[in-house]
Amino acid sequence: MILGIDLDGVLTETLQGNRFNNLYNKTRIEKNNNIKYKIANKVMKTYFNIKWRNWEKIKIKESEIPEILDQIINKYSIKINIITSSFGKEEYIRSWLKENKINYNELVFSNPTDKYKYCDILIDDRIENIIPAVKNNKFGILYSNDEIEKRIELSKDEEKRMFVIRSFKYLEDVLRNINMIIYK
């Protein structure tokens, strides 16, 4: 089994603040207008380059994450891929992962909606990245403190493969549920 974990917003606090959220939402809205999207995307790329250049200042989302992941790796023989669509430089991201003692097998750069292709279970903070995983017979774990605002059109089988956690301390419970579904 491969557990894919998103970087920005799940492991890190790189997405904190209204400035980024406004920029991110504007980029998504402008996607239909090619010129505005390219401009917004370039601004977002600049934001991540600046943020990751100062990788030492980026905080881990939950201090217990390294220990929790180590326990899960040992208990479930799971491989971990860090899957990101970040514009941060790879060397800075690897330095941050090492500094924060995050054990992983691969660092994968991917389009957001293709992250599921690199794992069996995807943890992401964006519902639009979880849905493709669930729709493609994978498991999706939405890492969020928010309630899911809108009803998502999923079949009953797809609904069984989607989970929500507010903290990594609940991850092992979800993995137990996934194991029960797989080995039923």
Short mmCIF file of C-alpha atoms in Angstrom, two decimals:
data_model
loop_
_atom_site.label_atom_id
_atom_site.label_comp_id
_atom_site.label_asym_id
_atom_site.label_seq_id
_atom_site.Cartn_x
_atom_site.Cartn_y
_atom_site.Cartn_z
CA MET A 1 0.00 0.00 0.00
CA ILE A 2 1.19 3.49 -0.79
CA LEU A 3 -0.05 6.42 1.27
CA GLY A 4 0.20 9.69 -0.65
CA ILE A 5 0.39 12.81 1.48
CA ASP A 6 -0.01 16.32 0.12
CA LEU A 7 2.63 18.77 1.29
CA ASP A 8 1.27 22.33 1.34
CA GLY A 9 -1.67 22.62 3.71
CA VAL A 10 -1.41 19.06 5.06
CA LEU A 11 2.16 18.68 6.34
CA THR A 12 3.09 22.38 6.23
CA GLU A 13 1.61 25.72 7.10
CA THR A 14 2.65 27.28 3.77
CA LEU A 15 -0.97 28.05 2.89
CA GLN A 16 -1.79 30.08 5.98
CA GLY A 17 -3.29 33.53 5.76
CA ASN A 18 -5.90 35.38 3.80
CA ARG A 19 -3.40 36.64 1.22
CA PHE A 20 -2.67 33.15 -0.06
CA ASN A 21 -6.28 31.93 0.16
CA ASN A 22 -7.48 34.95 -1.83
CA LEU A 23 -4.77 34.31 -4.42
CA TYR A 24 -5.52 30.58 -4.61
CA ASN A 25 -9.27 31.15 -4.99
CA LYS A 26 -8.70 33.87 -7.60
CA THR A 27 -6.49 31.47 -9.60
CA ARG A 28 -9.22 28.82 -9.54
CA ILE A 29 -11.89 31.33 -10.58
CA GLU A 30 -9.76 32.77 -13.38
CA LYS A 31 -9.00 29.34 -14.85
CA ASN A 32 -11.63 29.86 -17.57
CA ASN A 33 -10.04 33.14 -18.66
CA ASN A 34 -6.67 32.06 -20.01
CA ILE A 35 -4.79 35.40 -19.74
CA LYS A 36 -5.97 36.16 -16.18
CA TYR A 37 -5.25 32.56 -15.17
CA LYS A 38 -1.69 32.76 -16.48
CA ILE A 39 -1.12 35.99 -14.53
CA ALA A 40 -2.66 34.61 -11.31
CA ASN A 41 -0.71 31.36 -11.73
CA LYS A 42 2.55 33.28 -12.16
CA VAL A 43 1.84 35.28 -8.98
CA MET A 44 1.09 32.05 -7.12
CA LYS A 45 4.33 30.50 -8.40
CA THR A 46 6.23 33.54 -7.11
CA TYR A 47 4.48 33.20 -3.73
CA PHE A 48 5.62 29.56 -3.36
CA ASN A 49 9.16 30.31 -4.54
CA ILE A 50 9.51 33.02 -1.89
CA LYS A 51 7.86 30.88 0.79
CA TRP A 52 10.04 27.81 0.09
CA ARG A 53 13.23 29.85 -0.26
CA ASN A 54 12.80 30.41 3.49
CA TRP A 55 11.96 26.77 4.19
CA GLU A 56 13.47 26.92 7.70
CA LYS A 57 10.61 29.23 8.75
CA ILE A 58 7.83 26.96 7.46
CA LYS A 59 6.08 25.27 10.36
CA ILE A 60 4.92 21.69 10.43
CA LYS A 61 1.12 21.46 10.71
CA GLU A 62 1.17 19.10 13.73
CA SER A 63 4.29 18.36 15.75
CA GLU A 64 3.25 14.69 16.18
CA ILE A 65 3.16 13.93 12.44
CA PRO A 66 6.66 12.36 12.19
CA GLU A 67 6.00 10.01 15.11
CA ILE A 68 2.53 9.07 13.84
CA LEU A 69 3.86 8.33 10.35
CA ASP A 70 6.72 6.21 11.75
CA GLN A 71 4.24 4.14 13.77
CA ILE A 72 2.01 3.66 10.71
CA ILE A 73 4.96 2.68 8.50
CA ASN A 74 6.02 0.03 11.02
CA LYS A 75 2.55 -1.27 11.87
CA TYR A 76 1.03 -1.39 8.37
CA SER A 77 4.13 -1.80 6.17
CA ILE A 78 2.96 1.22 4.22
CA LYS A 79 5.12 3.22 1.83
CA ILE A 80 4.74 6.98 1.92
CA ASN A 81 4.90 9.26 -1.08
CA ILE A 82 4.89 12.99 -0.52
CA ILE A 83 2.86 14.21 -3.49
CA THR A 84 2.81 17.92 -4.20
CA SER A 85 1.91 20.42 -6.87
CA SER A 86 3.99 23.04 -5.05
CA PHE A 87 6.19 25.40 -6.99
CA GLY A 88 8.82 25.19 -4.28
CA LYS A 89 12.29 24.02 -5.28
CA GLU A 90 12.86 20.32 -4.71
CA GLU A 91 16.04 20.88 -2.68
CA TYR A 92 14.17 23.17 -0.25
CA ILE A 93 11.30 20.73 0.11
CA ARG A 94 13.66 17.80 0.75
CA SER A 95 15.55 19.90 3.33
CA TRP A 96 12.27 20.74 5.07
CA LEU A 97 11.19 17.07 5.12
CA LYS A 98 14.57 16.01 6.53
CA GLU A 99 14.62 18.78 9.14
CA ASN A 100 11.12 17.80 10.29
CA LYS A 101 12.00 14.08 10.35
CA ILE A 102 9.31 13.08 7.83
CA ASN A 103 10.12 9.58 6.58
CA TYR A 104 9.00 8.97 3.01
CA ASN A 105 9.80 6.79 0.03
CA GLU A 106 9.33 9.24 -2.85
CA LEU A 107 8.79 12.94 -3.43
CA VAL A 108 6.44 13.31 -6.39
CA PHE A 109 5.55 16.52 -8.22
CA SER A 110 2.15 16.25 -9.90
CA ASN A 111 -0.80 18.18 -11.20
CA PRO A 112 -3.27 18.51 -8.31
CA THR A 113 -5.98 16.30 -9.80
CA ASP A 114 -3.46 13.60 -10.80
CA LYS A 115 -2.05 13.01 -7.30
CA TYR A 116 -4.13 9.86 -6.88
CA LYS A 117 -2.12 8.16 -9.65
CA TYR A 118 0.89 7.91 -7.33
CA CYS A 119 -0.76 6.21 -4.35
CA ASP A 120 -3.53 3.92 -3.10
CA ILE A 121 -4.66 6.32 -0.36
CA LEU A 122 -4.43 10.10 -0.78
CA ILE A 123 -4.46 12.65 2.04
CA ASP A 124 -5.12 16.17 0.75
CA ASP A 125 -6.65 19.37 2.07
CA ARG A 126 -8.55 20.11 -1.16
CA ILE A 127 -11.74 18.20 -1.91
CA GLU A 128 -11.20 18.69 -5.65
CA ASN A 129 -8.04 16.55 -5.34
CA ILE A 130 -9.72 13.85 -3.25
CA ILE A 131 -12.67 13.31 -5.61
CA PRO A 132 -10.56 11.96 -8.53
CA ALA A 133 -8.95 9.46 -6.13
CA VAL A 134 -12.30 8.16 -4.91
CA LYS A 135 -13.76 8.11 -8.43
CA ASN A 136 -10.77 6.03 -9.60
CA ASN A 137 -11.23 3.29 -7.00
CA LYS A 138 -8.65 4.69 -4.58
CA PHE A 139 -9.16 5.96 -1.03
CA GLY A 140 -9.31 9.65 -0.24
CA ILE A 141 -8.77 11.32 3.11
CA LEU A 142 -9.72 14.97 3.26
CA TYR A 143 -7.58 16.76 5.85
CA SER A 144 -9.80 19.60 6.94
CA ASN A 145 -11.25 21.44 9.91
CA ASP A 146 -14.19 22.54 7.81
CA GLU A 147 -17.37 20.67 7.16
CA ILE A 148 -17.84 19.67 3.55
CA GLU A 149 -20.03 22.52 2.32
CA LYS A 150 -21.75 21.00 -0.67
CA ARG A 151 -23.10 17.56 -1.33
CA ILE A 152 -20.66 15.73 -3.51
CA GLU A 153 -22.09 13.38 -6.07
CA LEU A 154 -20.58 10.02 -5.17
CA SER A 155 -21.92 6.52 -5.49
CA LYS A 156 -22.37 4.48 -2.29
CA ASP A 157 -19.18 2.57 -3.12
CA GLU A 158 -17.26 5.83 -3.63
CA GLU A 159 -18.63 7.26 -0.36
CA LYS A 160 -17.17 4.25 1.49
CA ARG A 161 -13.71 5.19 0.18
CA MET A 162 -13.81 8.82 1.34
CA PHE A 163 -12.85 9.92 4.85
CA VAL A 164 -12.32 13.23 6.65
CA ILE A 165 -9.78 13.82 9.42
CA ARG A 166 -9.08 16.98 11.39
CA SER A 167 -5.77 15.72 12.76
CA PHE A 168 -3.18 13.06 12.00
CA LYS A 169 -4.00 11.47 15.36
CA TYR A 170 -7.11 10.02 13.65
CA LEU A 171 -5.17 8.59 10.70
CA GLU A 172 -4.64 5.14 12.19
CA ASP A 173 -8.40 4.77 12.81
CA VAL A 174 -9.06 5.56 9.15
CA LEU A 175 -6.38 3.10 8.01
CA ARG A 176 -8.01 0.39 10.13
CA ASN A 177 -11.34 1.14 8.41
CA ILE A 178 -9.68 1.02 4.99
CA ASN A 179 -8.08 -2.35 5.87
CA MET A 180 -11.51 -3.69 6.84
CA ILE A 181 -12.93 -2.56 3.49
CA ILE A 182 -10.06 -4.06 1.51
CA TYR A 183 -9.91 -7.39 3.33
CA LYS A 184 -13.66 -7.89 3.72
#
